[in-house]
């Protein structure tokens, strides 16, 4: 009978592998299709109710709504020559001969004679983005200059193509760089030629699963998918998944010294660290799902996709990883194999020394750490204003270069028109009202159809300047029943919606995380400490961003969604590490340890794992700083810096010193605040099994 049970237990890892093979076979056709449903236009990020979104949707229904608009910009610093103008005319004629343009292009010279622009419009690509990109590339092959003549192809069509190219290029480099960074760190952490590969392969499997699940969410519920959200999903799979793997492998190695059979050691390891991993992943998922309350499509879509990444990583690390480790046996740890009955070398660890310093003067350490975080947070006052669309690329593409030349050469009017859609029966009155609005230099009807008239408005101020923003706001106030859109209006709506989302989502995240921690730790004080700590880390990380974004990175602005997204990720992920520490602290207290001893023991036992996990998570988010979009660089920097602050300052010093200073009061009003509870039965059983 006993032999039969043992044989059945040994079959469990193989059954788990077979189950995973079946799951991957099912999701495989869907995982490859996620990139096909990504949408990265700014109107895909905005809420449907925004004025600028309404304009974009109405424009597509108007005659010519499927058109692609470009501007060929010819420029010479000292002034265009007759030869330059001849070159421009010849190239534009060639473009018109090779493509079906709507109307004959007409050159518009600048007053200073340095620039000549040719607006061209075509309906040839229709609404097909691939055909649009091919058209833009074909025009760029024709339009080129030499001998000091600069030729740039800009306009809304070219900008959309350039943005699409950057977003489409994120997937491969993001994945490869993330895998490479995690691989290097795991090799350094495990110091084994084999062990590092196991969690990395499992993370890759979890990432593949997340792609299929995310595609299913999109098909079933219309969840928005962007290059940003899918990229961050991959980051979370590898970052959070590797964190869970580090915790599990550390506990498994510990159990292998006390338990003879790997399967039994893994069962003990899962019982020991499983609750903390489940609680931490649940907290992260709950925090991310709070983004569903956001109005901005990009924020709302980030919640489900981020949750999918975390949960896929959790399932893989608690099922597939244990199965592989058990099948590989102790030899997977070579050359540092944990032999049964052996005792690890006792060394004076860095975290023991750090814990001792926090334990000697807890109040002093707490005050100094809080003062440091507060000082760093002041740097947020130096954050640059909202980034303009043309400044959102780390390396400005050709369409942005064209826009900059136009803005300088044609200072009498904005290089980006403001689009107004008004009911056709009010078009004349609306046109008169627009022309009488302060800040408008020109306005004219451009298209009519389906009961709407489009009016193209030129502002006297530069694009996305404070003066142009004021003009757009005045137009919206005066034009009742009309919609005001265009690139600048989209940016205003983006900033306003982000501000509203912060007011709604931030309190929901704080309350949700706090309630989960209270239920998990059976205390009010300890959760308040953890939440206050991660909020302080968020402020300090933003402050460091303010000190480097402009002066060091040279960024002209800050992404309007940075505050909210960095808050959600840092609170959720920071509390994640707090759970690891507090769970072990509570476990030591249940065994009868005094509060100070419990805090220091928890730090000594989990400090190394938390530090390793923090380094991995920070490194994976730091991968975003190598991407080509300012918003991703800023988000990656703030989260990476925040995770490092949380790992090496807040968890190590501040939470530990606060726990030592408060003593049993840290567990108030739970039973532990009055003394140790009787040890749970399952803990005693585990120790008996471990012998």
Short mmCIF file of C-alpha atoms in Angstrom, two decimals, residues 216-617:
data_model
loop_
_atom_site.label_atom_id
_atom_site.label_comp_id
_atom_site.label_asym_id
_atom_site.label_seq_id
_atom_site.Cartn_x
_atom_site.Cartn_y
_atom_site.Cartn_z
CA UNK A 216 -8.94 35.96 -25.09
CA UNK A 217 -9.81 38.90 -22.82
CA UNK A 218 -9.72 41.23 -25.79
CA UNK A 219 -11.98 39.02 -27.87
CA UNK A 220 -14.44 38.34 -25.04
CA UNK A 221 -14.64 41.73 -23.32
CA UNK A 222 -13.03 44.19 -25.72
CA UNK A 223 -10.12 44.85 -23.35
CA UNK A 224 -7.90 47.48 -24.98
CA UNK A 225 -4.40 46.31 -25.86
CA UNK A 226 -1.52 48.69 -26.57
CA UNK A 227 2.19 48.29 -27.03
CA UNK A 228 2.66 49.79 -23.56
CA UNK A 229 0.25 47.46 -21.76
CA UNK A 230 1.45 44.28 -23.48
CA UNK A 231 5.08 45.25 -22.85
CA UNK A 232 4.46 45.86 -19.15
CA UNK A 233 2.60 42.54 -18.96
CA UNK A 234 5.78 40.81 -20.13
CA UNK A 235 7.84 42.78 -17.60
CA UNK A 236 5.50 41.67 -14.80
CA UNK A 237 5.60 38.02 -15.86
CA UNK A 238 9.38 37.89 -15.72
CA UNK A 239 9.82 40.27 -12.78
CA UNK A 240 7.09 39.02 -10.44
CA UNK A 241 7.47 35.42 -11.63
CA UNK A 242 11.20 35.40 -10.89
CA UNK A 243 10.48 36.91 -7.46
CA UNK A 244 8.12 34.04 -6.63
CA UNK A 245 10.68 31.57 -7.95
CA UNK A 246 13.42 33.03 -5.74
CA UNK A 247 11.24 32.70 -2.65
CA UNK A 248 10.18 29.15 -3.49
CA UNK A 249 13.66 27.91 -4.45
CA UNK A 250 15.15 29.43 -1.29
CA UNK A 251 12.61 27.65 0.89
CA UNK A 252 12.98 24.42 -1.12
CA UNK A 253 16.76 24.46 -0.66
CA UNK A 254 16.20 24.92 3.07
CA UNK A 255 13.76 21.99 3.22
CA UNK A 256 16.07 19.68 1.23
CA UNK A 257 18.52 19.80 4.14
CA UNK A 258 15.80 18.56 6.51
CA UNK A 259 13.73 16.25 4.29
CA UNK A 260 15.12 13.29 2.40
CA UNK A 261 12.83 13.05 -0.64
CA UNK A 262 12.66 16.08 -3.01
CA UNK A 263 8.88 15.69 -3.45
CA UNK A 264 8.30 15.88 0.31
CA UNK A 265 10.72 18.79 0.59
CA UNK A 266 8.81 20.65 -2.14
CA UNK A 267 5.50 20.01 -0.37
CA UNK A 268 6.96 21.47 2.82
CA UNK A 269 8.38 24.44 0.88
CA UNK A 270 5.00 25.16 -0.72
CA UNK A 271 3.30 24.99 2.68
CA UNK A 272 5.90 27.34 4.12
CA UNK A 273 6.07 30.06 1.46
CA UNK A 274 2.89 29.38 -0.51
CA UNK A 275 0.62 31.56 1.64
CA UNK A 276 2.99 34.53 1.37
CA UNK A 277 3.31 34.12 -2.41
CA UNK A 278 -0.46 33.79 -2.84
CA UNK A 279 -1.12 36.81 -0.63
CA UNK A 280 1.48 38.97 -2.34
CA UNK A 281 0.32 38.09 -5.85
CA UNK A 282 -3.29 38.62 -4.81
CA UNK A 283 -2.40 42.06 -3.50
CA UNK A 284 -0.61 43.00 -6.71
CA UNK A 285 -3.53 41.74 -8.80
CA UNK A 286 -6.06 43.62 -6.67
CA UNK A 287 -4.04 46.83 -6.95
CA UNK A 288 -3.79 46.52 -10.73
CA UNK A 289 -7.49 45.72 -11.13
CA UNK A 290 -8.28 49.05 -9.47
CA UNK A 291 -7.23 50.57 -12.81
CA UNK A 292 -10.57 49.35 -14.18
CA UNK A 293 -12.06 52.39 -12.45
CA UNK A 294 -9.99 54.66 -14.73
CA UNK A 295 -11.63 56.52 -17.60
CA UNK A 296 -8.56 56.54 -19.81
CA UNK A 297 -8.57 53.49 -22.11
CA UNK A 298 -4.84 52.91 -21.78
CA UNK A 299 -5.02 52.92 -17.97
CA UNK A 300 -8.14 50.77 -17.85
CA UNK A 301 -6.61 48.22 -20.23
CA UNK A 302 -3.39 48.11 -18.22
CA UNK A 303 -5.23 46.69 -15.19
CA UNK A 304 -6.48 43.40 -16.71
CA UNK A 305 -3.33 42.79 -18.73
CA UNK A 306 -1.07 43.42 -15.74
CA UNK A 307 -3.23 41.11 -13.63
CA UNK A 308 -3.04 38.43 -16.31
CA UNK A 309 0.75 38.67 -16.25
CA UNK A 310 0.97 38.36 -12.45
CA UNK A 311 -1.51 35.47 -12.21
CA UNK A 312 0.05 33.52 -15.10
CA UNK A 313 3.44 33.91 -13.40
CA UNK A 314 1.93 32.77 -10.09
CA UNK A 315 0.31 29.66 -11.54
CA UNK A 316 3.46 28.68 -13.43
CA UNK A 317 5.77 29.21 -10.46
CA UNK A 318 3.56 27.23 -8.05
CA UNK A 319 2.92 24.29 -10.40
CA UNK A 320 5.33 23.97 -13.32
CA UNK A 321 8.43 25.15 -11.45
CA UNK A 322 7.95 22.73 -8.50
CA UNK A 323 7.34 19.85 -10.91
CA UNK A 324 10.55 20.54 -12.84
CA UNK A 325 12.63 21.00 -9.68
CA UNK A 326 11.36 17.73 -8.19
CA UNK A 327 12.08 15.81 -11.40
CA UNK A 328 15.60 17.25 -11.62
CA UNK A 329 16.29 16.45 -7.96
CA UNK A 330 19.08 17.81 -5.82
CA UNK A 331 21.57 17.81 -8.71
CA UNK A 332 19.92 20.93 -10.16
CA UNK A 333 21.68 22.94 -7.41
CA UNK A 334 25.16 21.76 -8.45
CA UNK A 335 27.80 22.69 -7.41
CA UNK A 336 26.18 23.91 -4.14
CA UNK A 337 24.03 20.82 -3.58
CA UNK A 338 21.98 20.90 -0.32
CA UNK A 339 22.65 17.42 1.09
CA UNK A 340 20.11 15.79 3.40
CA UNK A 341 21.06 16.37 7.03
CA UNK A 342 23.66 19.00 6.21
CA UNK A 343 23.89 22.37 7.91
CA UNK A 344 24.53 25.51 5.87
CA UNK A 345 27.55 27.59 6.73
CA UNK A 346 26.70 30.29 9.23
CA UNK A 347 28.07 33.59 8.01
CA UNK A 348 27.65 37.10 9.24
CA UNK A 349 25.21 38.39 6.65
CA UNK A 350 24.83 41.95 5.48
CA UNK A 351 21.18 41.92 6.54
CA UNK A 352 22.04 40.71 10.01
CA UNK A 353 24.37 43.70 10.37
CA UNK A 354 21.78 46.08 8.94
CA UNK A 355 19.08 44.65 11.19
CA UNK A 356 21.32 45.00 14.22
CA UNK A 357 21.93 48.68 13.49
CA UNK A 358 18.20 49.24 13.07
CA UNK A 359 17.53 47.35 16.28
CA UNK A 360 19.95 49.41 18.40
CA UNK A 361 18.47 52.82 17.58
CA UNK A 362 15.13 52.16 15.90
CA UNK A 363 13.65 55.62 16.39
CA UNK A 364 16.78 57.38 15.12
CA UNK A 365 16.93 55.13 12.05
CA UNK A 366 13.21 55.64 11.40
CA UNK A 367 13.45 59.43 11.65
CA UNK A 368 16.55 59.64 9.45
CA UNK A 369 15.04 57.38 6.79
CA UNK A 370 11.78 59.32 6.75
CA UNK A 371 13.68 62.60 6.43
CA UNK A 372 15.70 61.22 3.50
CA UNK A 373 12.57 60.08 1.64
CA UNK A 374 10.90 63.43 2.25
CA UNK A 375 13.95 65.29 0.93
CA UNK A 376 14.03 63.15 -2.21
CA UNK A 377 10.30 63.72 -2.76
CA UNK A 378 10.94 67.46 -3.06
CA UNK A 379 12.58 66.75 -6.40
CA UNK A 380 9.09 66.13 -7.82
CA UNK A 381 8.68 69.90 -7.85
CA UNK A 382 11.29 69.93 -10.63
CA UNK A 383 9.36 67.56 -12.91
CA UNK A 384 8.94 69.12 -16.38
CA UNK A 385 5.45 69.91 -17.66
CA UNK A 386 3.35 67.62 -19.82
CA UNK A 387 5.30 66.14 -22.70
CA UNK A 388 4.15 67.18 -26.17
CA UNK A 389 3.40 64.54 -28.78
CA UNK A 390 6.42 65.54 -30.86
CA UNK A 391 8.66 65.24 -27.78
CA UNK A 392 7.44 61.74 -26.86
CA UNK A 393 10.23 59.99 -28.82
CA UNK A 394 13.68 59.49 -27.32
CA UNK A 395 15.16 59.80 -30.81
CA UNK A 396 12.89 62.18 -32.80
CA UNK A 397 11.74 60.59 -36.09
CA UNK A 398 11.47 62.35 -39.45
CA UNK A 399 7.88 63.52 -38.90
CA UNK A 400 8.91 65.39 -35.74
CA UNK A 401 11.87 67.00 -37.55
CA UNK A 402 9.42 68.19 -40.23
CA UNK A 403 7.11 69.64 -37.61
CA UNK A 404 9.95 71.54 -35.94
CA UNK A 405 11.05 73.06 -39.25
CA UNK A 406 7.47 74.12 -40.01
CA UNK A 407 7.00 75.68 -36.57
CA UNK A 408 10.12 77.81 -37.06
CA UNK A 409 9.57 78.70 -40.71
CA UNK A 410 5.86 79.56 -40.41
CA UNK A 411 5.61 81.41 -37.07
CA UNK A 412 2.46 83.21 -38.19
CA UNK A 413 0.32 80.10 -37.61
CA UNK A 414 0.31 76.75 -35.85
CA UNK A 415 1.78 73.87 -37.81
CA UNK A 416 -0.91 71.60 -36.35
CA UNK A 417 -4.48 72.53 -37.26
CA UNK A 418 -7.35 72.41 -34.77
CA UNK A 419 -10.25 70.36 -36.12
CA UNK A 420 -13.80 71.42 -35.30
CA UNK A 421 -16.82 69.24 -36.16
CA UNK A 422 -20.12 71.10 -36.03
CA UNK A 423 -23.67 70.19 -37.12
CA UNK A 424 -24.13 71.17 -40.78
CA UNK A 425 -27.13 73.39 -40.08
CA UNK A 426 -25.03 75.51 -37.69
CA UNK A 427 -21.86 75.60 -39.78
CA UNK A 428 -22.02 79.28 -40.81
CA UNK A 429 -22.72 80.47 -37.26
CA UNK A 430 -19.95 78.25 -35.91
CA UNK A 431 -17.49 79.53 -38.51
CA UNK A 432 -18.27 83.14 -37.56
CA UNK A 433 -17.87 82.34 -33.86
CA UNK A 434 -14.54 80.62 -34.49
CA UNK A 435 -13.17 83.53 -36.50
CA UNK A 436 -14.16 85.86 -33.67
CA UNK A 437 -12.36 83.79 -31.03
CA UNK A 438 -9.18 85.22 -29.54
CA UNK A 439 -6.10 83.27 -30.64
CA UNK A 440 -7.53 82.11 -34.01
CA UNK A 441 -5.62 83.33 -37.08
CA UNK A 442 -7.61 81.47 -39.73
CA UNK A 443 -10.63 79.18 -40.09
CA UNK A 444 -12.28 77.62 -43.14
CA UNK A 445 -14.70 74.83 -44.00
CA UNK A 446 -12.96 71.72 -45.29
CA UNK A 447 -15.45 68.84 -45.53
CA UNK A 448 -19.18 68.27 -45.22
CA UNK A 449 -21.25 65.13 -44.97
CA UNK A 450 -23.47 62.90 -42.83
CA UNK A 451 -24.97 65.96 -41.15
CA UNK A 452 -21.59 67.37 -40.04
CA UNK A 453 -19.25 70.04 -41.29
CA UNK A 454 -15.52 70.03 -40.58
CA UNK A 455 -13.83 73.39 -40.00
CA UNK A 456 -10.04 73.57 -40.05
CA UNK A 457 -8.78 76.17 -37.57
CA UNK A 458 -5.28 77.64 -37.43
CA UNK A 459 -4.17 79.08 -34.11
CA UNK A 460 -1.76 81.99 -33.87
CA UNK A 461 0.23 80.29 -31.11
CA UNK A 462 2.71 77.38 -31.47
CA UNK A 463 1.34 73.80 -31.13
CA UNK A 464 0.61 72.59 -27.57
CA UNK A 465 1.71 75.88 -26.03
CA UNK A 466 -0.17 77.48 -23.14
CA UNK A 467 -1.60 80.10 -25.53
CA UNK A 468 -2.89 77.47 -27.96
CA UNK A 469 -4.40 75.49 -25.06
CA UNK A 470 -6.26 78.63 -23.99
CA UNK A 471 -7.54 79.06 -27.57
CA UNK A 472 -8.87 75.48 -27.65
CA UNK A 473 -10.59 75.94 -24.29
CA UNK A 474 -12.22 79.17 -25.53
CA UNK A 475 -13.47 77.37 -28.64
CA UNK A 476 -15.00 74.61 -26.55
CA UNK A 477 -16.76 77.16 -24.35
CA UNK A 478 -18.20 79.10 -27.30
CA UNK A 479 -19.20 76.23 -29.61
CA UNK A 480 -22.12 74.48 -27.98
CA UNK A 481 -22.96 71.19 -29.69
CA UNK A 482 -19.67 71.09 -31.60
CA UNK A 483 -16.56 69.02 -30.97
CA UNK A 484 -13.02 70.42 -30.93
CA UNK A 485 -10.23 67.97 -31.73
CA UNK A 486 -6.86 67.58 -33.37
CA UNK A 487 -3.45 66.69 -31.96
CA UNK A 488 -3.31 69.52 -29.41
CA UNK A 489 -6.87 68.90 -28.22
CA UNK A 490 -6.06 65.21 -27.82
CA UNK A 491 -3.16 66.11 -25.55
CA UNK A 492 -5.42 68.33 -23.42
CA UNK A 493 -7.99 65.53 -23.09
CA UNK A 494 -5.23 63.08 -22.22
CA UNK A 495 -3.96 65.29 -19.42
CA UNK A 496 -7.43 66.10 -18.06
CA UNK A 497 -8.52 62.45 -18.05
CA UNK A 498 -5.34 61.38 -16.27
CA UNK A 499 -5.98 64.01 -13.59
CA UNK A 500 -9.51 62.67 -13.05
CA UNK A 501 -8.26 59.09 -12.96
CA UNK A 502 -5.75 59.93 -10.22
CA UNK A 503 -8.51 61.35 -8.02
CA UNK A 504 -10.56 58.18 -8.44
CA UNK A 505 -8.05 55.33 -8.68
CA UNK A 506 -5.50 56.33 -6.01
CA UNK A 507 -7.99 56.17 -3.08
CA UNK A 508 -9.42 52.89 -4.37
CA UNK A 509 -5.94 51.35 -4.55
CA UNK A 510 -5.05 52.50 -1.04
CA UNK A 511 -8.28 51.24 0.51
CA UNK A 512 -8.18 47.91 -1.36
CA UNK A 513 -4.56 47.14 -0.46
CA UNK A 514 -5.09 48.23 3.14
CA UNK A 515 -8.13 45.97 3.59
CA UNK A 516 -6.27 42.98 2.11
CA UNK A 517 -3.32 43.56 4.44
CA UNK A 518 -5.58 43.92 7.48
CA UNK A 519 -7.25 40.60 6.67
CA UNK A 520 -3.90 38.92 6.01
CA UNK A 521 -1.89 40.24 8.97
CA UNK A 522 -4.83 40.50 11.41
CA UNK A 523 -3.66 43.94 12.39
CA UNK A 524 -4.31 47.58 11.58
CA UNK A 525 -0.98 49.09 12.59
CA UNK A 526 1.27 46.82 10.50
CA UNK A 527 -0.74 47.41 7.26
CA UNK A 528 -0.71 51.16 7.88
CA UNK A 529 3.09 51.05 8.22
CA UNK A 530 3.46 49.11 4.97
CA UNK A 531 1.12 51.38 3.02
CA UNK A 532 2.69 54.57 4.39
CA UNK A 533 6.13 53.21 3.50
CA UNK A 534 5.28 52.46 -0.13
CA UNK A 535 3.57 55.84 -0.59
CA UNK A 536 6.73 57.51 0.73
CA UNK A 537 8.81 55.43 -1.70
CA UNK A 538 6.58 56.55 -4.58
CA UNK A 539 7.08 60.20 -3.68
CA UNK A 540 10.85 59.77 -3.38
CA UNK A 541 11.07 57.91 -6.72
CA UNK A 542 9.11 60.67 -8.49
CA UNK A 543 11.42 63.19 -6.85
CA UNK A 544 14.47 61.44 -8.25
CA UNK A 545 12.75 61.49 -11.63
CA UNK A 546 12.37 65.24 -11.32
CA UNK A 547 16.11 65.54 -10.71
CA UNK A 548 17.15 63.57 -13.81
CA UNK A 549 14.42 63.71 -16.48
CA UNK A 550 15.24 67.22 -17.67
CA UNK A 551 18.84 67.86 -16.53
CA UNK A 552 20.24 64.38 -17.34
CA UNK A 553 17.94 62.72 -19.89
CA UNK A 554 17.04 65.97 -21.65
CA UNK A 555 13.32 65.23 -21.71
CA UNK A 556 11.09 68.17 -22.53
CA UNK A 557 8.13 66.95 -20.50
CA UNK A 558 6.56 64.30 -18.28
CA UNK A 559 4.00 61.77 -19.45
CA UNK A 560 0.63 62.71 -17.87
CA UNK A 561 0.00 59.08 -16.86
CA UNK A 562 3.32 58.69 -15.01
CA UNK A 563 1.99 59.63 -11.57
CA UNK A 564 -0.94 57.22 -11.57
CA UNK A 565 0.76 54.21 -13.18
CA UNK A 566 3.91 54.49 -11.07
CA UNK A 567 1.75 54.83 -7.94
CA UNK A 568 -0.27 51.70 -8.71
CA UNK A 569 2.79 49.60 -9.55
CA UNK A 570 4.95 50.79 -6.65
CA UNK A 571 2.18 50.42 -4.06
CA UNK A 572 1.20 46.95 -5.30
CA UNK A 573 4.76 45.67 -5.79
CA UNK A 574 6.13 47.37 -2.67
CA UNK A 575 3.47 45.85 -0.46
CA UNK A 576 4.39 42.56 -2.13
CA UNK A 577 7.81 42.62 -0.44
CA UNK A 578 6.30 43.89 2.79
CA UNK A 579 4.13 40.79 2.90
CA UNK A 580 7.20 38.54 2.60
CA UNK A 581 8.82 40.30 5.55
CA UNK A 582 5.75 40.70 7.75
CA UNK A 583 4.57 37.15 7.12
CA UNK A 584 7.89 35.79 8.41
CA UNK A 585 7.82 38.25 11.31
CA UNK A 586 4.34 37.05 12.27
CA UNK A 587 5.48 33.44 11.96
CA UNK A 588 8.34 34.09 14.39
CA UNK A 589 5.97 35.87 16.79
CA UNK A 590 3.61 32.89 16.71
CA UNK A 591 6.54 30.73 17.80
CA UNK A 592 6.92 32.89 20.89
CA UNK A 593 9.71 35.27 19.84
CA UNK A 594 9.72 38.74 21.34
CA UNK A 595 8.79 41.54 18.89
CA UNK A 596 12.34 42.86 18.40
CA UNK A 597 13.77 39.37 17.97
CA UNK A 598 10.96 38.43 15.57
CA UNK A 599 11.63 41.50 13.42
CA UNK A 600 15.38 40.93 13.27
CA UNK A 601 15.02 37.19 12.61
CA UNK A 602 12.57 37.89 9.81
CA UNK A 603 15.01 40.34 8.24
CA UNK A 604 17.92 37.90 8.52
CA UNK A 605 15.92 35.03 6.99
CA UNK A 606 14.17 36.92 4.20
CA UNK A 607 16.56 39.83 3.58
CA UNK A 608 18.68 38.00 1.03
CA UNK A 609 15.68 36.68 -0.90
CA UNK A 610 13.92 40.06 -0.85
CA UNK A 611 17.11 41.80 -1.99
CA UNK A 612 17.54 39.34 -4.86
CA UNK A 613 13.89 39.66 -5.82
CA UNK A 614 14.11 43.45 -5.65
CA UNK A 615 17.16 43.52 -7.89
CA UNK A 616 15.46 41.31 -10.46
CA UNK A 617 12.23 43.32 -10.45
#
